[in-house]
Structures are given as C-alpha cells and as structure tokens.
Amino acid sequence: MKLLAIATASVIAATGVGAQAAEISDGKVKIGILNDQSGVYADFGGKWSVEAARMAAEDFGGSVQGAPIEIVTADHQNKPDIASNIARQWYDREQVDAIMELTTSSVALAVQGISRDKKKIDVVTGAATAELTGKQCSPYGFHWAYDTHALAVGTGGALVSQGGDTWYFLTADYAFGYSLEEQTTTFVNANGGKVLGSVRHPLSSTDYSSFLLQAQSSGAKVIGLANAGLDTANAIKQAAEFGIVAGGQRLAALLFTLAEVHGLGLEAAQGLTLTESFYWDRDEQSREFSQRFFKRTGRMPNMVHAGTYSGVLQYLKAIDKAGTDATEAVAAAMHEMPVEDVFARNGRVGANGRLISDVYLMEVKTPEESKQPWDYYKVLATVPGDQAYIKPADSGCPLVTP
C-alpha cells in the first residue's frame, strides 16, 4: 500500500444519501484517477487532473442518484505493471467503479484490458494512442481528450501546408511515440511530404544531443518531436543550444500542452506549432471554468485537465440517466448522450468509444505578443472533430460494423 501511494479524497453530499442509492453498488460511486504524479508527466496531468475530477464531482452536486461520489487517486509511475496492480486492487478490494485519466499509452492499454475483463468503465484523457479505440477498443472504454490521429492531422497538416515537406522524427521509445510517429508519417506522405528518417530515445531521457545531431544532419525542414512532457521540453531546450531553429529547421511539438509551455517559458517555446483540444482563453465559458481551476491550483488547465473534468462529469451524467452505476447501462448511456460542457461543444461518442469534438491548431506567442500571464497561444485554426478523428468504421475496432 505504501508503494502505491494511494491517497483518498471524498466529495460527499450533506444530504440525500438513502433509499435513492438502492441502484448504486456499495451505496457510493467511487472514481479512481490513476496517472503520473511524480515523473515526466506530472505537470501534463498529475495532481492537477485529480483536482479537475474533484471539481466535476462538486459541480455535479457531490452525489448521484442519492449516493455520495468519492474520488481516489494513485501514482502509476509510468509503469504498466504498477498501474495494473493498482487497477486490480481498486476493482477487486476497494469497490472502485471506474478508472480515469491514465497518462502514458502503455499504462492506458494495460488498464483498459483489465477494465474490459472485469466489466468496468475506463475513461482515458492522458494517453494518446489511437489503439485505445482501434484494435484494442473495449465496450466499456472511452477515449476523451485527444489522440495520435488528431495530433497528426492538426500539427502535421499545418506544417506540410506551410512548406514543411521533409521530416525527421525524435520518437519516445514506447507505444505512444510509435503511434504518433506512424500517424504523422501517414499524413505527411498523403500530403506530398517525405520522412527522411527517425531515431528513438528512452522515456525520461536527459541527453538528446546525439539524437538532435542526427536530426540536424538529415537536412529535414521539420524535426517532429514524437514525445511529451519533460521529454519534449528538454529536447526543445537542447535544440536551442545546437542552433537548430536558428539554422532554419522547424520544431514540431507533436504533443505539447499549456503546462509544458508554461514550464519552458515563451522565450524558448515561441513559434512552436501544436494542437490542443482545449484553451482556457477560448471564450467566456472556458475562462470562467479556468479561473475557478486557477484559484484551486495556481495554474490554468490544459486539455488533459479540462478533459478529465469533462470525462468525470459525463460519467456521472450517464449514471444519473441510467438510474444505476451498473456498467452495461452506464456504458450505453455514455454512447447515447451528447457531450456538451466546457471542454466539448456539440461532442458525441462514437461506437468505438472515441469522443468526437473539435481540436485547435495553436502557435505559441512571442514574449512581446503575450499580454498577461498564461496568454500563450494564438488559435490558428479549428479542426472539426469529424476531420480530427478516425471514423469509427475505419478505426479497426472489432465492436464497430464497417
């Protein structure tokens, strides 16, 4: 238990817990937020996603169908074996009804497999691989905030159209990195571009010099960073030391969010092109939510934090609609219900469990362009959800009839 570092936070309604909870197993709804809270993705999701989940439970009213809502959390340390042990313990001994967030694709795939076997809901917001709603889809699995296909369409498409037609990849050496490189390569080739090569680096690497020198010597116009979190930030810092951008090559941060831009600073991050499915300063609704999040955390939310809020909220709405927390009924409700909240406007869930909603192509502002703290992005384009995500019939999910 000490190794798992499981912390528990409860959000319980002051009244109304009673007979209405008869259709709720164990008399409560228990949601586990399982992610990286101490490693390379700690800012990407981490404890901030836990806070977003708490906000969703509170905004829903603290109870559903008369039963209290409880949020539990643990750090999986980016290790599928640790994540799997936590998931089994939560499901088998601690009456957890659903697991969410699941940063790191290898972790998300492992936990989704366990959830499928045990007939439990999982909602992934922190992992990217499109396999979650492809060949490894689950009738109880949902992929919420983004995926590798959406990132490839957004960032990859923009740079090819701007003349960035030759690419070289620095790729994280695990499932997420492979998927992101593959998806982006497909899109670059389809639009007349060419990939000159790639090199893989370990997760949480600190020295990118040899990888960057290979990319620099390739002569590619665009160096695609198929990694995330501190890996991307460190690669960008070291690329500046080698004068890569000054020498005329562009860096494409294929998965980079507001949290990493903030950590890196505008001086280093300026000019980067990236894709997110949420921006705090998009409109009045997103600003209101984000200011409340800021008061609790001291930071503005990225798409993973806002996506976690949305995923928890939609799960609670589905329980309310179904009148029970029984997995089959809740999964059916989540597939049927539209998704309309601060994260997704006019969103819907495909037959493969993929949330289909708009994503946004961003460019990081220069220090001179930024007018206030966290004013980091220019929205270059909105990519409609139907274009950003693979059609369910084409996803390879065996649950979907082509």
C-alpha positions as MATLAB code, in Angstrom:
seq = 'MKLLAIATASVIAATGVGAQAAEISDGKVKIGILNDQSGVYADFGGKWSVEAARMAAEDFGGSVQGAPIEIVTADHQNKPDIASNIARQWYDREQVDAIMELTTSSVALAVQGISRDKKKIDVVTGAATAELTGKQCSPYGFHWAYDTHALAVGTGGALVSQGGDTWYFLTADYAFGYSLEEQTTTFVNANGGKVLGSVRHPLSSTDYSSFLLQAQSSGAKVIGLANAGLDTANAIKQAAEFGIVAGGQRLAALLFTLAEVHGLGLEAAQGLTLTESFYWDRDEQSREFSQRFFKRTGRMPNMVHAGTYSGVLQYLKAIDKAGTDATEAVAAAMHEMPVEDVFARNGRVGANGRLISDVYLMEVKTPEESKQPWDYYKVLATVPGDQAYIKPADSGCPLVTP';
ca = [
       0.000    0.000    0.000;
       2.858    2.367    0.800;
       4.405    1.691   -2.623;
       1.149    2.502   -4.354;
       0.925    5.830   -2.532;
      -2.813    5.852   -2.717;
      -4.438    8.991   -1.418;
      -8.158    9.313   -0.987;
     -10.336   12.380   -1.240;
     -14.082   12.231   -0.756;
     -16.723   14.544   -2.066;
     -19.898   13.676   -0.182;
     -23.287   15.331   -0.303;
     -24.517   16.608    3.040;
     -27.999   15.195    2.492;
     -29.908   12.817    0.262;
     -27.955    9.597    0.841;
     -30.578    6.945    1.435;
     -33.169    4.973   -0.402;
     -32.334    6.555   -3.737;
     -28.928    4.866   -3.635;
     -30.521    1.408   -3.899;
     -29.421    1.071   -7.542;
     -25.867    2.168   -6.737;
     -23.459   -0.635   -5.864;
     -21.935   -0.380   -2.373;
     -24.022    2.745   -1.756;
     -21.458    5.061   -3.347;
     -19.867    5.961   -6.693;
     -16.084    5.644   -6.500;
     -13.870    7.009   -9.280;
     -10.121    6.381   -9.453;
      -7.767    8.901  -11.069;
      -4.662    6.905  -11.998;
      -1.762    8.830  -13.547;
       1.831   10.022  -13.290;
       2.155   12.302  -10.263;
       5.915   12.304   -9.750;
       7.597   11.768  -13.115;
       7.949   13.185  -16.599;
       4.168   13.782  -16.998;
       3.448   15.170  -13.526;
       2.528   18.626  -14.880;
       0.888   17.240  -18.016;
      -1.823   15.633  -15.868;
      -0.745   14.690  -12.373;
      -2.373   16.108   -9.260;
      -3.961   18.819  -11.389;
      -6.144   16.188  -13.083;
      -7.156   14.955   -9.641;
      -8.278   18.472   -8.776;
     -10.250   18.672  -12.029;
     -12.004   15.415  -11.102;
     -12.890   16.835   -7.694;
     -14.288   19.947   -9.367;
     -16.522   17.791  -11.573;
     -17.840   15.852   -8.575;
     -18.546   19.074   -6.689;
     -20.150   20.771   -9.698;
     -22.415   17.742  -10.130;
     -23.594   18.252   -6.557;
     -21.486   15.770   -4.611;
     -23.863   12.845   -5.088;
     -25.584   10.961   -7.893;
     -28.863    9.062   -7.537;
     -28.624    9.754   -3.808;
     -25.205    8.144   -3.451;
     -22.041   10.044   -2.467;
     -19.270   10.497   -5.034;
     -15.766    9.569   -3.930;
     -12.513   10.333   -5.779;
      -9.442    8.189   -5.097;
      -6.039    8.629   -6.699;
      -2.705    6.884   -7.162;
       0.630    7.400   -8.947;
       1.384    4.674  -11.523;
       4.949    5.954  -12.089;
       4.537    5.341  -15.852;
       4.872    1.595  -15.252;
       2.184   -0.729  -16.663;
       2.843   -3.405  -14.016;
       2.327   -0.935  -11.152;
      -0.758    0.509  -12.853;
      -2.190   -2.974  -13.402;
      -1.675   -3.921   -9.743;
      -3.400   -0.731   -8.595;
      -6.296   -1.268  -11.005;
      -6.851   -4.841   -9.813;
      -6.684   -3.777   -6.168;
      -9.123   -0.939   -6.778;
     -11.590   -3.154   -8.620;
     -11.284   -6.318   -6.507;
     -10.928   -4.935   -2.981;
     -11.736   -1.229   -2.896;
     -15.035   -1.066   -4.823;
     -13.777    1.414   -7.439;
     -16.396    1.724  -10.186;
     -14.352    3.451  -12.904;
     -10.736    4.428  -13.584;
      -9.840    7.602  -15.471;
      -7.000    9.802  -16.809;
      -4.355    7.058  -17.361;
      -1.443    9.099  -18.674;
       1.021    7.017  -20.755;
      -0.247    4.832  -23.574;
       1.276    1.563  -22.340;
      -0.426    2.087  -18.990;
      -3.758    3.018  -20.580;
      -3.743   -0.076  -22.810;
      -2.958   -2.337  -19.859;
      -5.624   -0.855  -17.588;
      -8.224   -0.794  -20.357;
      -7.611   -4.521  -20.862;
      -8.166   -5.191  -17.159;
     -11.267   -2.981  -17.142;
     -12.661   -4.841  -20.139;
     -12.098   -8.221  -18.445;
     -13.715   -7.050  -15.205;
     -16.504   -5.169  -16.997;
     -15.604   -1.774  -15.574;
     -15.684    1.697  -17.152;
     -12.420    3.454  -18.045;
     -12.152    6.966  -19.481;
      -8.703    7.850  -20.869;
      -7.744   11.529  -21.065;
      -3.978   11.466  -20.566;
      -2.821    8.846  -23.096;
      -2.622    9.352  -26.840;
      -2.538    6.073  -28.732;
      -5.457    5.651  -31.120;
      -5.288    1.890  -30.471;
      -7.485    2.517  -27.424;
     -10.423    2.966  -29.795;
      -8.894    0.852  -32.569;
      -7.898   -2.803  -32.402;
      -7.796   -2.747  -28.593;
     -11.140   -0.994  -28.072;
     -13.488   -2.018  -25.285;
     -17.277   -1.841  -24.882;
     -16.586   -0.116  -21.560;
     -13.635    2.029  -22.687;
     -13.742    5.698  -23.690;
     -11.003    7.958  -25.088;
     -11.681   11.579  -24.339;
      -9.221   14.474  -24.721;
      -7.092   13.767  -27.841;
      -5.281   11.011  -29.689;
      -2.356   10.489  -32.033;
      -4.502   10.843  -35.152;
      -5.860   14.243  -34.074;
      -2.344   15.473  -33.294;
      -1.069   14.283  -36.680;
      -3.922   15.949  -38.569;
      -3.511   19.182  -36.634;
       0.215   19.845  -36.274;
       1.444   17.693  -39.157;
      -1.082   19.065  -41.627;
      -0.329   22.672  -40.787;
       3.410   22.401  -41.324;
       3.179   20.438  -44.572;
       0.826   23.082  -45.979;
       3.335   25.763  -44.947;
       6.146   24.132  -46.887;
       7.475   21.799  -44.208;
       7.529   18.845  -46.562;
      10.562   16.921  -45.258;
      10.541   15.447  -41.746;
      12.807   13.698  -39.278;
      11.396   12.273  -36.026;
      12.704   12.133  -32.466;
      10.430    9.477  -31.018;
       9.797    8.279  -27.462;
      10.592    4.569  -27.338;
       7.203    3.191  -26.315;
       3.685    2.691  -27.712;
       2.666    6.353  -27.662;
       5.751    7.515  -29.568;
       5.461    4.805  -32.200;
       1.798    5.564  -32.783;
       2.349    9.315  -33.034;
       5.229    8.903  -35.493;
       3.250    6.433  -37.582;
       0.120    8.589  -37.697;
       2.047   11.742  -38.586;
       4.118    9.928  -41.229;
       0.936    8.720  -42.908;
      -0.445   12.238  -43.013;
       2.831   13.820  -44.219;
       3.119   11.270  -47.047;
      -0.523   11.667  -48.049;
       0.014   15.407  -48.493;
       3.105   15.111  -50.661;
       5.741   15.294  -47.937;
       8.556   12.881  -47.175;
      10.022   11.427  -43.979;
      13.812   11.260  -44.146;
      14.324    9.183  -41.008;
      13.778    8.820  -37.284;
      15.559    7.999  -34.057;
      14.131    6.657  -30.817;
      15.019    7.810  -27.316;
      14.215    6.331  -23.878;
      11.399    7.777  -21.781;
      12.699   10.444  -19.378;
      15.975   10.881  -21.245;
      18.116   13.846  -20.164;
      20.619   13.974  -23.018;
      19.242   14.478  -26.523;
      22.485   15.656  -28.115;
      23.150   12.607  -30.304;
      19.510   12.391  -31.394;
      19.348   16.086  -32.260;
      22.597   15.963  -34.185;
      21.219   13.134  -36.322;
      18.070   15.136  -36.977;
      20.087   18.252  -37.768;
      22.373   16.452  -40.191;
      19.381   14.939  -42.016;
      18.592   18.345  -43.521;
      14.880   17.852  -42.858;
      12.854   21.056  -42.794;
      10.840   19.849  -39.803;
      12.027   17.904  -36.770;
       8.974   16.196  -35.319;
       9.126   15.598  -31.584;
       7.016   12.462  -31.094;
       7.249   12.605  -27.319;
       5.622   14.555  -24.496;
       6.047   16.303  -21.160;
       9.579   16.962  -19.934;
      10.987   14.892  -22.806;
       9.684   17.461  -25.297;
      10.691   20.424  -23.145;
      14.237   19.135  -22.683;
      14.596   18.376  -26.394;
      13.480   21.929  -27.257;
      15.964   23.443  -24.785;
      18.853   21.405  -26.181;
      17.803   22.109  -29.772;
      18.234   25.809  -28.998;
      21.758   25.115  -27.741;
      22.609   23.452  -31.058;
      21.129   26.374  -33.009;
      18.723   24.112  -34.866;
      15.886   26.630  -35.225;
      18.351   29.463  -35.863;
      19.768   27.314  -38.654;
      16.429   27.211  -40.453;
      14.863   23.956  -39.301;
      11.496   23.969  -37.536;
      10.482   22.068  -34.444;
       7.057   20.455  -34.406;
       5.945   19.613  -30.869;
       3.513   16.845  -31.695;
       2.223   16.605  -28.124;
       2.825   19.743  -26.117;
       0.336   21.467  -23.859;
      -0.104   24.700  -21.960;
       1.530   23.155  -18.885;
       4.756   22.432  -20.767;
       4.770   25.832  -22.493;
       4.482   27.448  -19.066;
       7.341   25.360  -17.704;
       9.557   26.075  -20.699;
       8.752   29.788  -20.966;
       7.815   31.841  -24.019;
      11.412   32.756  -24.813;
      12.220   29.117  -25.611;
       8.758   27.988  -26.783;
       7.832   30.898  -29.061;
       6.870   29.936  -32.591;
       6.125   26.296  -31.808;
       3.102   24.863  -33.580;
       0.990   22.429  -31.598;
      -2.512   21.029  -31.248;
      -4.769   21.017  -28.186;
      -8.462   20.307  -27.759;
      -8.941   22.997  -25.103;
      -7.649   26.523  -24.481;
      -8.549   28.418  -21.353;
      -8.947   31.788  -23.132;
     -11.143   30.489  -25.960;
     -14.423   32.016  -24.781;
     -16.323   33.184  -21.698;
     -17.302   29.659  -20.627;
     -13.742   28.340  -20.807;
     -12.430   31.419  -18.976;
     -14.945   31.021  -16.126;
     -14.033   27.360  -15.587;
     -10.319   28.059  -15.899;
     -10.372   30.902  -13.387;
     -12.014   28.572  -10.857;
      -9.376   25.940  -11.609;
      -6.655   28.586  -11.222;
      -7.904   29.594   -7.764;
      -7.518   25.978   -6.642;
      -4.221   25.137   -8.352;
      -2.374   28.350   -9.237;
      -2.313   27.395  -12.927;
      -4.550   27.367  -15.970;
      -5.782   23.971  -17.197;
      -4.564   22.219  -20.333;
      -6.613   19.769  -22.404;
      -5.839   16.831  -20.100;
      -7.103   18.651  -17.008;
     -10.203   20.003  -18.737;
     -10.757   16.639  -20.428;
     -10.634   14.850  -17.065;
     -13.258   17.254  -15.709;
     -15.434   16.507  -18.734;
     -14.948   12.730  -18.548;
     -15.861   12.552  -14.858;
     -18.863   14.838  -15.394;
     -20.142   12.780  -18.331;
     -19.762    9.539  -16.371;
     -21.859   10.996  -13.545;
     -24.464   12.240  -16.019;
     -24.626    8.742  -17.512;
     -25.199    7.160  -14.089;
     -27.943    9.683  -13.444;
     -29.554    8.952  -16.811;
     -29.312    5.179  -16.349;
     -30.516    5.318  -12.742;
     -27.765    2.892  -11.769;
     -23.989    2.527  -11.808;
     -24.216   -0.909  -13.450;
     -21.504   -0.936  -16.100;
     -23.554   -2.055  -19.109;
     -26.258    0.554  -18.508;
     -23.772    3.375  -17.889;
     -21.693    2.498  -20.969;
     -24.852    2.525  -23.098;
     -25.831    5.945  -21.731;
     -22.350    7.359  -22.397;
     -22.575    6.212  -26.010;
     -26.055    7.705  -26.432;
     -25.687   11.064  -24.698;
     -24.321   14.194  -26.382;
     -21.310   15.786  -24.696;
     -21.896   19.460  -24.003;
     -19.679   21.095  -21.400;
     -16.750   23.485  -21.008;
     -14.431   21.026  -22.774;
     -16.544   19.715  -25.653;
     -19.181   21.633  -27.581;
     -21.544   19.516  -29.650;
     -19.450   16.460  -28.837;
     -20.561   12.881  -29.325;
     -19.167    9.443  -28.560;
     -18.542    7.107  -31.474;
     -19.362    3.404  -31.442;
     -15.682    2.715  -30.716;
     -15.701    4.886  -27.561;
     -13.923    7.868  -29.126;
     -15.190   11.322  -28.092;
     -15.514   13.314  -31.294;
     -15.099   17.035  -30.720;
     -13.145   19.918  -32.238;
      -9.411   20.409  -31.800;
      -7.413   23.600  -32.224;
      -4.198   24.343  -34.070;
      -2.103   26.730  -31.953;
       1.032   28.768  -32.308;
       2.941   29.815  -29.203;
       3.136   33.604  -28.906;
       6.328   35.597  -28.619;
       7.003   37.283  -25.267;
       6.060   40.594  -26.893;
       2.691   39.266  -28.085;
       1.677   37.939  -24.668;
      -0.419   40.487  -22.764;
      -0.915   38.714  -19.435;
       0.194   35.604  -17.525;
      -0.867   32.381  -19.307;
      -1.624   34.318  -22.520;
       0.418   31.869  -24.564;
      -1.477   30.824  -27.704;
      -2.746   32.154  -30.971;
      -5.502   29.921  -32.339;
      -4.602   29.408  -35.989;
      -7.424   27.086  -36.971;
     -10.248   24.928  -35.662;
     -10.169   21.341  -36.909;
     -13.684   19.828  -36.786;
     -13.935   16.608  -34.828;
     -15.037   14.640  -37.879;
     -11.743   15.552  -39.551;
      -9.536   15.259  -36.493;
     -10.517   11.730  -35.505;
     -10.657    8.444  -37.377;
     -14.185    7.473  -38.321;
     -15.328    4.626  -36.029;
     -15.975    2.362  -39.047;
     -12.352    2.877  -40.156;
     -10.774    2.563  -36.713;
     -10.255   -1.202  -36.715;
     -12.351   -1.563  -33.555;
     -13.963   -5.028  -33.692;
     -17.055   -3.662  -31.954;
     -17.898   -1.478  -34.958;
     -19.587   -2.837  -38.051;
     -17.795   -1.371  -41.135;
];
